[in-house]
Amino acid sequence: MDIKKCFGLLLFVFVVDCNPGPLADIVVDRYELPKVCAREVQTEDFIRYHFNGTFYEDGKRFDSSYERGKAFVSQVGLGKLITGMDRGLQGMCVNERRRITVPPHLAYGSVGTGGLIPPDATLVYDILLLDIWNPEDKVQIRTISKPGICRRTTAVSDFIRYHYNGTLLTGEAFDSSHSRNTTYDTYLGQGDIIEGMDEGLLGMCVGERRIVIVPPFLAYGETGHGTKIPPQATLVFEVLLVDVFNPKDDVTAEVREMPKDCTRRTVTGDYIRYHYNGTFQDGTFFDSSYQRNRTYNTYIGMGYVIHGMDKALQGLCIGEKRRITIPPHMAYGEKGAGNLIPGSAVLIFDVHVIDFHNPKDSVEIRVTHKPQECNMTSEADDLIHYRYNCSLMDGTLLYSSDQFDSPSVTTLGASKVILGLEEGLKGMCVGERREVVVPPHWGHGEEGAVGVPGSAVLLFELELVQLQKGVPEGFMFVWLGEIPNPLFNALDLNGDKEVPLQEFSEFIKLQVKEGKGRLRPGVDIEGVVKDIFDNQDQNKDGKIVEDELKIKDDESEQVRRDEL
């Protein structure tokens, strides 16, 4: 036989004898090689493999691991196998297939064995290598990816949630948390999982991916596990860490944005409105108030929210932004919350405080500008003209008098505006400016109003533009000085003992002009005068005589009031 042709038949040969006759050494044909070979069999390694054993002469099968229903396990190079196999398995890779031809003197020699192998038999083994390990092996960790920021790594006694794909060295899958659509949850370093994983999961960051290779003696050893993990199997886990916490963890808060001015911070009993985005530690979103386009509203420290949030919402300022991390024992615990939040999940809330108040709060008034001269201030019954901006406490503008051609007009005490604004407009001078904070129970309450959210604290920027002193409710005219005595003679300008409407009107307008009396502001003067006249003209004959004239006098309010 041509020697070149002889070598061409074999991919790998330890010793080749191309002369006809008995083989001098084993012949190895590596007829199927894996693309990647991370490790080759060496002396003292343990291997797990399938084989078919046939006679060289006639191809008759004498043994097969496939027929036995389980792979063969042995240590290489220490005489536990026939010499030809000890040599022929050297340098083999997992998933490699090779054919090893073993001459008699490297197999069972001139004696044979057990009636199964006759004397001087040349044996052929078709081998598929499934696994390889060594008693000196350790857990292997290969990092696939790592997050840019890692604030914490796993440690003994932590509770972790992770996804994994589990395969044998051959790549055959035996389990996957992804297929169950749920994480694997366990304590770390306390013997709740196989020893190799207890070690391989240490030092991980949330969001990190790694490969963990566990030798059999740190996995399920000689017994294997179930039907998918055979005895003496090396296990390969591709792991993604989803969550980590420790039972001793407390709520943590990271201030992301702080307003320049913070005159007050939240305390137990306050009612708060805030926006939030809720995520798990791996960044997976689970809820958001922004998506619902409304704030989350609750009392603080009174058990209306999860314990961790109740605690974390203490000591915040209006406008502050915080990232709040809540361990599961201060959130929804081992059970989670429906389909939204899995058991034992750490929750992260990015919170933006819109406003807060206390049910005992009164209206807060801050004077931002006061004119030097302030001889007259607003009070009940006055007709006032004022400018305003109405905003939420986060600066969101709701309404403004600038939207209209002229300032707003109202009569104080007439319940034309919300109570808090009424309070803020009292005691102002013309030209004075104020900032008035109105809690919801002085504003639009829990229900809110058109354009105003429920339970919203309102900030009014006010300027008093004009002030017309008013008259008490139920009156159309009041005297500011002494009433003429006798009054009828003063009314009867021409002295004819009767006062028609025109004469009456001239008299009233003269009193107002000279500052002796005041008509109800903001109404039609002619109409008011006519109403006063009609009230005095008891017989409705179009004129007032002395016997018809009546005056109201209310000394308790220290102002003389007249039906006129």
XYZ file of C-alpha atoms in Angstrom:
564
model
C 0.000 0.000 0.000
C 1.259 3.501 -0.840
C 2.114 5.309 2.409
C 0.556 8.611 1.232
C -2.704 6.808 0.513
C -2.552 5.161 3.948
C -2.266 8.520 5.736
C -5.021 9.965 3.597
C -7.505 7.569 5.153
C -6.762 8.711 8.685
C -7.232 12.104 10.292
C -5.051 11.245 13.246
C -2.737 8.261 13.732
C -0.641 7.386 16.727
C 1.245 4.560 14.989
C 0.464 3.343 11.490
C 1.727 0.145 9.932
C 0.938 0.132 6.206
C 2.202 -3.395 5.706
C -0.365 -6.163 5.568
C -0.635 -8.132 8.818
C -1.336 -7.514 12.506
C -1.403 -3.854 13.749
C 1.603 -2.787 15.785
C -0.335 0.007 17.596
C -3.736 1.612 17.788
C -5.178 3.478 14.836
C -7.270 6.595 15.541
C -9.611 8.054 12.948
C -10.982 11.475 14.064
C -13.813 11.529 11.575
C -15.958 14.238 13.206
C -14.489 17.220 15.037
C -16.337 20.089 16.848
C -15.745 23.631 15.635
C -14.569 24.660 19.090
C -12.507 22.535 21.413
C -12.057 24.226 24.763
C -10.295 21.269 26.328
C -8.684 17.950 25.325
C -8.581 14.725 27.302
C -5.427 14.223 29.315
C -4.159 11.559 31.687
C -6.141 11.464 34.980
C -9.153 13.188 33.440
C -12.568 11.651 33.928
C -14.642 11.263 30.828
C -18.185 10.309 29.972
C -18.766 8.874 26.512
C -20.925 6.726 24.322
C -19.446 3.920 22.248
C -20.164 1.032 19.938
C -17.616 -1.839 20.105
C -17.159 -4.142 17.091
C -14.678 -6.757 15.923
C -12.221 -5.646 13.302
C -12.486 -8.850 11.343
C -16.240 -9.111 10.737
C -17.727 -5.876 12.151
C -19.869 -7.793 14.614
C -20.880 -5.750 17.670
C -19.764 -7.041 21.057
C -20.776 -4.124 23.295
C -22.578 -0.763 23.174
C -23.303 1.990 25.756
C -26.282 2.970 23.641
C -27.792 -0.488 24.152
C -27.107 -0.229 27.902
C -29.015 3.043 27.955
C -26.357 5.135 29.638
C -22.967 6.565 28.850
C -19.759 5.018 30.083
C -17.706 6.866 32.723
C -14.050 6.244 33.471
C -10.728 7.848 34.289
C -8.150 7.989 31.521
C -4.511 6.932 31.555
C -4.411 5.139 34.904
C -5.006 1.567 33.723
C -8.721 1.523 34.378
C -9.293 0.898 30.665
C -7.542 -1.405 28.257
C -4.232 0.090 27.188
C -5.403 0.805 23.653
C -8.359 2.849 24.912
C -6.215 4.673 27.484
C -4.046 5.788 24.587
C -6.777 6.241 21.984
C -8.869 8.646 24.114
C -6.030 11.076 24.703
C -6.501 14.494 23.121
C -10.202 13.997 22.445
C -12.690 16.929 22.525
C -16.276 16.995 23.749
C -18.627 16.276 20.834
C -15.792 14.694 18.876
C -16.419 11.365 17.205
C -13.488 9.077 16.569
C -12.883 5.482 15.670
C -10.162 3.674 17.653
C -8.777 0.385 16.316
C -6.997 -1.584 19.040
C -4.740 -4.566 18.273
C -4.961 -7.632 20.585
C -1.785 -6.947 22.569
C -3.246 -3.539 23.587
C -6.683 -5.033 24.261
C -7.369 -8.493 25.765
C -4.377 -10.287 24.181
C -4.147 -14.012 23.529
C -6.577 -14.803 26.339
C -9.631 -12.695 25.528
C -12.198 -12.034 28.264
C -15.328 -13.603 29.671
C -16.255 -15.481 26.575
C -17.209 -12.122 25.023
C -13.876 -11.220 23.459
C -12.016 -14.155 21.854
C -8.217 -14.469 21.990
C -6.142 -12.314 19.632
C -9.149 -10.124 18.694
C -8.612 -6.707 17.153
C -11.274 -4.358 18.469
C -12.849 -1.244 16.949
C -14.508 1.423 19.152
C -16.698 4.218 17.743
C -16.566 6.922 20.425
C -18.655 10.071 21.059
C -17.183 12.125 23.900
C -19.874 13.718 26.081
C -18.018 15.133 29.056
C -14.624 15.715 30.561
C -13.492 16.859 34.007
C -10.683 16.496 36.481
C -10.730 16.165 40.284
C -8.696 19.371 40.425
C -11.266 21.330 38.409
C -12.855 24.429 39.874
C -15.978 26.325 38.912
C -15.279 28.290 35.733
C -16.795 31.752 35.285
C -16.834 33.602 31.974
C -18.368 37.071 31.912
C -20.434 37.702 28.786
C -21.562 41.247 29.579
C -21.659 43.612 32.509
C -23.703 46.789 33.118
C -21.917 50.120 32.958
C -22.870 50.930 36.546
C -22.736 48.304 39.283
C -23.660 49.659 42.712
C -23.673 46.283 44.406
C -22.491 42.724 43.809
C -23.923 39.500 45.166
C -22.595 38.146 48.444
C -23.265 35.242 50.799
C -26.708 35.472 52.485
C -28.147 37.652 49.696
C -31.409 36.635 48.089
C -31.166 36.647 44.302
C -33.496 36.260 41.335
C -31.935 35.135 38.067
C -32.720 33.642 34.701
C -30.678 30.808 33.285
C -30.292 28.341 30.471
C -28.778 25.040 31.564
C -26.949 22.707 29.185
C -24.587 19.785 29.338
C -21.094 20.154 27.873
C -22.426 18.783 24.620
C -24.855 21.702 24.385
C -27.876 19.568 25.141
C -30.398 21.643 27.145
C -31.649 20.236 30.417
C -33.535 23.224 31.861
C -34.360 26.907 31.360
C -36.067 29.494 33.560
C -36.892 31.461 30.405
C -39.102 28.657 29.157
C -41.080 28.829 32.430
C -41.203 32.626 32.175
C -40.164 32.974 35.803
C -36.877 33.623 37.540
C -35.118 31.163 39.800
C -35.135 32.665 43.294
C -32.842 31.578 46.109
C -30.569 32.549 48.953
C -26.914 32.571 48.063
C -24.179 30.666 49.895
C -26.531 28.806 52.233
C -26.664 25.439 50.491
C -30.032 25.948 48.851
C -28.549 25.314 45.395
C -25.722 23.112 44.102
C -22.331 24.012 45.493
C -20.903 25.121 42.173
C -23.708 27.630 41.585
C -23.404 28.950 45.116
C -19.851 29.810 44.155
C -20.459 30.803 40.525
C -23.097 33.403 41.343
C -20.978 35.368 43.813
C -19.847 38.866 42.850
C -22.461 39.401 40.136
C -24.103 42.725 39.270
C -27.764 43.088 38.417
C -27.931 42.919 34.628
C -24.695 40.923 34.342
C -24.551 37.870 32.101
C -22.037 35.096 32.708
C -21.313 31.492 31.879
C -20.848 29.250 34.904
C -19.334 25.809 34.271
C -19.764 23.410 37.182
C -17.867 20.093 37.359
C -19.942 17.052 38.398
C -18.594 16.790 41.951
C -19.832 20.382 42.574
C -23.151 19.640 40.873
C -25.172 16.391 41.082
C -22.220 13.984 41.122
C -22.622 10.256 40.652
C -26.398 10.273 41.000
C -27.300 12.938 38.470
C -30.699 14.623 38.709
C -33.965 13.478 37.193
C -34.006 12.240 33.638
C -32.148 15.111 32.017
C -28.975 15.387 34.089
C -27.027 12.110 33.892
C -24.551 10.974 36.541
C -21.134 12.644 36.496
C -22.310 15.472 34.236
C -20.587 18.816 33.934
C -23.223 21.549 33.853
C -23.087 24.798 31.914
C -25.312 27.687 33.044
C -25.811 30.880 31.098
C -26.993 33.252 33.837
C -28.641 36.687 33.831
C -28.912 38.298 37.272
C -32.265 40.066 37.605
C -32.422 41.074 41.262
C -30.497 41.008 44.530
C -31.210 42.096 48.077
C -30.375 41.135 51.611
C -32.946 40.491 54.351
C -31.173 43.180 56.397
C -31.620 45.811 53.680
C -33.523 49.008 54.408
C -35.121 51.491 52.053
C -32.578 53.688 50.293
C -33.187 57.046 48.653
C -31.012 58.907 46.178
C -31.786 62.582 45.614
C -31.794 63.241 41.868
C -33.000 66.854 41.873
C -33.577 69.295 44.718
C -35.456 72.605 44.387
C -33.581 75.786 45.307
C -36.061 76.697 48.007
C -37.420 74.118 50.420
C -39.231 75.720 53.327
C -41.098 72.585 54.348
C -40.626 68.817 54.181
C -43.142 66.005 54.321
C -44.045 64.420 57.674
C -46.425 61.740 58.879
C -50.019 62.786 58.341
C -49.338 64.899 55.257
C -51.229 64.232 52.047
C -48.910 64.027 49.045
C -49.371 64.062 45.266
C -46.481 62.658 43.254
C -45.593 61.174 39.904
C -43.494 58.024 39.611
C -41.970 55.486 37.273
C -41.660 52.006 38.733
C -38.997 49.537 37.557
C -37.266 46.420 38.769
C -33.522 46.395 39.413
C -32.760 45.201 35.905
C -34.606 48.219 34.479
C -37.769 46.354 33.512
C -40.755 48.710 33.724
C -43.817 47.711 35.745
C -45.901 50.857 36.347
C -46.050 54.632 35.846
C -48.352 57.420 36.993
C -47.262 59.402 33.936
C -48.890 56.835 31.650
C -52.189 57.353 33.462
C -51.692 61.132 33.225
C -52.514 61.639 36.898
C -50.551 61.761 40.108
C -50.582 59.132 42.827
C -52.207 60.688 45.899
C -51.939 59.352 49.434
C -51.457 60.102 53.097
C -47.933 59.588 54.407
C -46.997 57.249 57.244
C -50.512 55.932 57.777
C -50.323 52.556 56.023
C -52.066 53.489 52.794
C -49.035 52.444 50.698
C -46.389 49.733 51.060
C -44.249 50.118 54.164
C -41.105 51.048 52.262
C -42.842 53.847 50.377
C -44.491 55.134 53.550
C -41.016 55.489 55.004
C -39.341 56.844 51.870
C -41.880 59.639 51.380
C -40.876 61.284 54.640
C -38.736 64.418 54.490
C -39.306 65.388 50.839
C -39.670 68.876 49.375
C -42.163 70.044 46.779
C -40.473 69.648 43.404
C -37.896 67.159 44.665
C -36.978 64.127 42.581
C -35.732 60.960 44.265
C -34.877 57.415 43.319
C -36.247 55.103 45.987
C -35.139 51.463 46.258
C -37.401 49.212 48.322
C -36.456 45.617 49.248
C -39.271 43.061 48.932
C -39.775 42.616 52.694
C -40.797 46.300 52.733
C -42.813 45.998 49.509
C -44.887 42.997 48.314
C -42.780 40.231 49.867
C -42.518 36.676 48.622
C -45.992 36.681 47.056
C -45.599 39.763 44.878
C -48.674 41.531 43.523
C -50.774 39.758 40.908
C -49.211 39.468 37.491
C -47.539 42.842 37.831
C -44.881 42.307 40.481
C -43.229 38.898 40.996
C -42.458 37.516 44.422
C -39.325 38.754 46.224
C -38.850 41.665 43.814
C -36.849 44.756 44.687
C -38.764 47.827 43.491
C -37.278 51.092 42.258
C -39.422 54.212 42.132
C -38.303 57.433 40.442
C -40.478 59.922 42.306
C -41.292 63.569 41.540
C -43.158 65.403 44.317
C -45.847 67.683 42.855
C -47.228 68.989 46.136
C -48.254 68.048 49.644
C -50.334 69.526 52.417
C -51.720 68.724 55.819
C -55.461 68.664 56.544
C -54.767 71.214 59.297
C -53.097 73.682 56.916
C -54.522 77.181 56.576
C -54.057 79.561 53.671
C -50.463 80.802 53.471
C -49.997 84.436 52.423
C -46.661 85.978 51.436
C -46.594 89.696 50.571
C -44.123 90.227 47.728
C -44.768 93.949 47.220
C -46.594 96.616 49.199
C -47.015 100.262 48.092
C -45.734 103.027 50.384
C -49.200 104.471 50.800
C -51.870 102.076 51.981
C -54.824 104.012 53.361
C -57.536 101.548 52.418
C -57.560 97.748 52.345
C -59.973 95.208 50.925
C -62.630 93.636 53.090
C -65.977 91.868 52.855
C -68.507 93.438 50.469
C -65.817 95.378 48.579
C -65.752 95.207 44.816
C -62.198 94.495 43.701
C -60.349 94.210 40.396
C -57.318 91.945 40.543
C -54.795 90.132 38.374
C -53.763 86.582 39.071
C -51.793 83.575 37.917
C -52.951 80.215 39.266
C -50.395 77.410 39.173
C -49.737 74.012 40.668
C -46.853 73.892 43.104
C -44.574 72.382 40.446
C -44.996 75.546 38.369
C -47.628 74.222 35.957
C -49.784 77.215 35.006
C -53.511 76.471 35.173
C -55.202 79.830 34.683
C -54.246 83.489 34.365
C -56.147 86.771 34.195
C -53.700 87.713 31.441
C -55.747 85.432 29.209
C -58.505 88.033 29.291
C -58.768 91.659 28.196
C -59.277 93.016 31.701
C -58.565 92.038 35.319
C -60.906 89.722 37.189
C -63.680 91.300 39.261
C -65.343 89.945 42.385
C -67.156 91.071 45.491
C -65.442 89.846 48.623
C -67.617 87.754 50.880
C -70.094 86.916 48.131
C -68.779 83.338 47.643
C -67.863 84.085 44.051
C -64.375 82.523 44.354
C -62.905 79.618 46.340
C -62.451 80.226 50.064
C -58.664 80.213 49.905
C -58.566 82.902 47.223
C -61.161 84.935 49.146
C -58.894 84.745 52.171
C -55.832 85.725 50.165
C -57.566 88.820 48.721
C -58.542 90.252 52.092
C -56.629 93.157 53.580
C -54.865 94.143 50.359
C -53.958 97.651 49.235
C -54.317 98.752 45.649
C -50.972 97.933 43.999
C -50.088 95.246 46.541
C -48.828 91.866 45.265
C -49.011 88.559 47.069
C -48.261 84.866 46.735
C -51.045 82.821 48.255
C -50.781 79.043 48.814
C -54.218 77.425 48.982
C -54.496 73.836 50.322
C -57.187 71.736 48.630
C -59.650 71.907 51.537
C -59.588 75.702 50.993
C -59.686 75.209 47.219
C -61.338 72.601 45.018
C -61.027 69.653 47.412
C -60.564 66.013 46.507
C -62.688 66.231 43.368
C -60.832 69.170 41.807
C -62.451 71.276 39.085
C -62.210 71.779 35.351
C -58.485 71.939 34.671
C -57.622 71.515 38.369
C -56.563 68.053 39.631
C -58.192 66.618 42.737
C -56.464 67.391 46.054
C -54.198 69.950 44.367
C -52.441 72.677 46.328
C -52.747 75.924 44.343
C -50.368 78.847 44.155
C -51.903 82.221 43.324
C -49.833 85.241 42.326
C -52.139 88.210 43.054
C -52.110 91.944 42.383
C -54.904 94.250 43.542
C -55.633 96.685 40.709
C -58.737 98.545 41.902
C -60.829 98.689 45.058
C -64.360 99.993 45.492
C -65.649 99.848 49.025
C -68.864 97.921 49.282
C -72.053 97.904 51.287
C -73.297 95.147 53.598
C -75.266 92.267 52.202
C -78.939 93.216 51.860
C -78.245 96.944 51.457
C -77.943 99.068 48.355
C -76.798 102.311 49.981
C -75.059 103.269 53.230
C -74.355 106.599 54.845
C -70.713 107.360 55.516
C -71.390 110.342 57.741
C -74.229 111.921 59.631
C -77.656 111.482 58.087
C -79.284 114.841 57.225
C -81.888 115.727 59.835
C -84.600 115.893 58.910
C -83.844 113.559 55.981
C -87.063 114.251 54.076
C -86.371 117.975 53.939
C -82.959 117.210 52.416
C -84.553 114.952 49.833
C -87.275 117.487 48.959
C -85.023 119.734 46.920
C -87.856 121.971 45.641
C -89.800 121.987 48.902
C -93.111 120.774 47.463
C -93.518 118.040 50.150
C -93.098 115.214 47.650
C -90.067 113.610 46.053
C -90.395 112.016 42.574
C -87.814 109.584 41.148
C -85.762 112.225 39.325
C -85.409 114.398 42.422
C -84.573 111.338 44.524
C -81.907 110.238 42.000
C -80.235 113.674 41.977
C -80.015 113.635 45.772
C -78.478 110.139 46.003
C -75.894 110.831 43.299
C -74.942 114.062 45.089
C -74.332 112.172 48.358
C -72.089 109.676 46.579
C -70.194 112.447 44.769
C -69.545 114.338 48.005
C -68.482 111.155 49.827
C -71.369 111.214 52.248
C -72.856 107.922 51.096
C -72.017 104.786 49.125
C -73.973 102.762 46.617
C -73.416 99.040 46.092
C -70.491 98.881 43.654
C -70.442 96.953 40.433
C -74.105 97.376 39.581
C -76.103 99.735 37.343
C -76.495 103.016 39.285
C -79.800 103.928 37.716
C -81.194 100.506 38.492
C -80.000 100.593 42.110
C -81.456 104.078 42.676
C -84.758 102.971 41.142
C -84.824 99.928 43.478
C -84.193 102.148 46.512
C -86.886 104.571 45.389
C -89.409 101.775 44.827
C -88.666 100.438 48.272
C -89.528 103.794 49.825
C -92.550 104.503 47.590
C -94.852 102.309 49.606
C -98.120 103.204 47.854
C -96.471 103.007 44.443
C -97.792 106.366 43.254
C -94.442 107.467 41.778
C -93.488 109.833 44.619
C -92.296 109.673 48.206
C -93.915 111.666 50.973
C -92.592 112.176 54.481
C -94.734 109.462 56.072
C -93.354 106.830 53.684
C -89.668 107.434 54.426
C -88.002 104.736 56.578
C -84.397 104.323 57.742
C -82.617 101.135 58.829
C -80.172 101.524 61.684
C -77.766 98.749 62.708
C -75.725 100.026 65.631
C -74.114 96.621 66.243
C -71.928 97.048 63.153
C -71.150 100.694 63.968
C -72.279 101.842 60.549
C -75.512 103.566 59.806
C -77.313 101.781 57.013
C -80.255 103.050 55.091
C -82.537 101.403 52.618
C -81.740 104.392 50.429
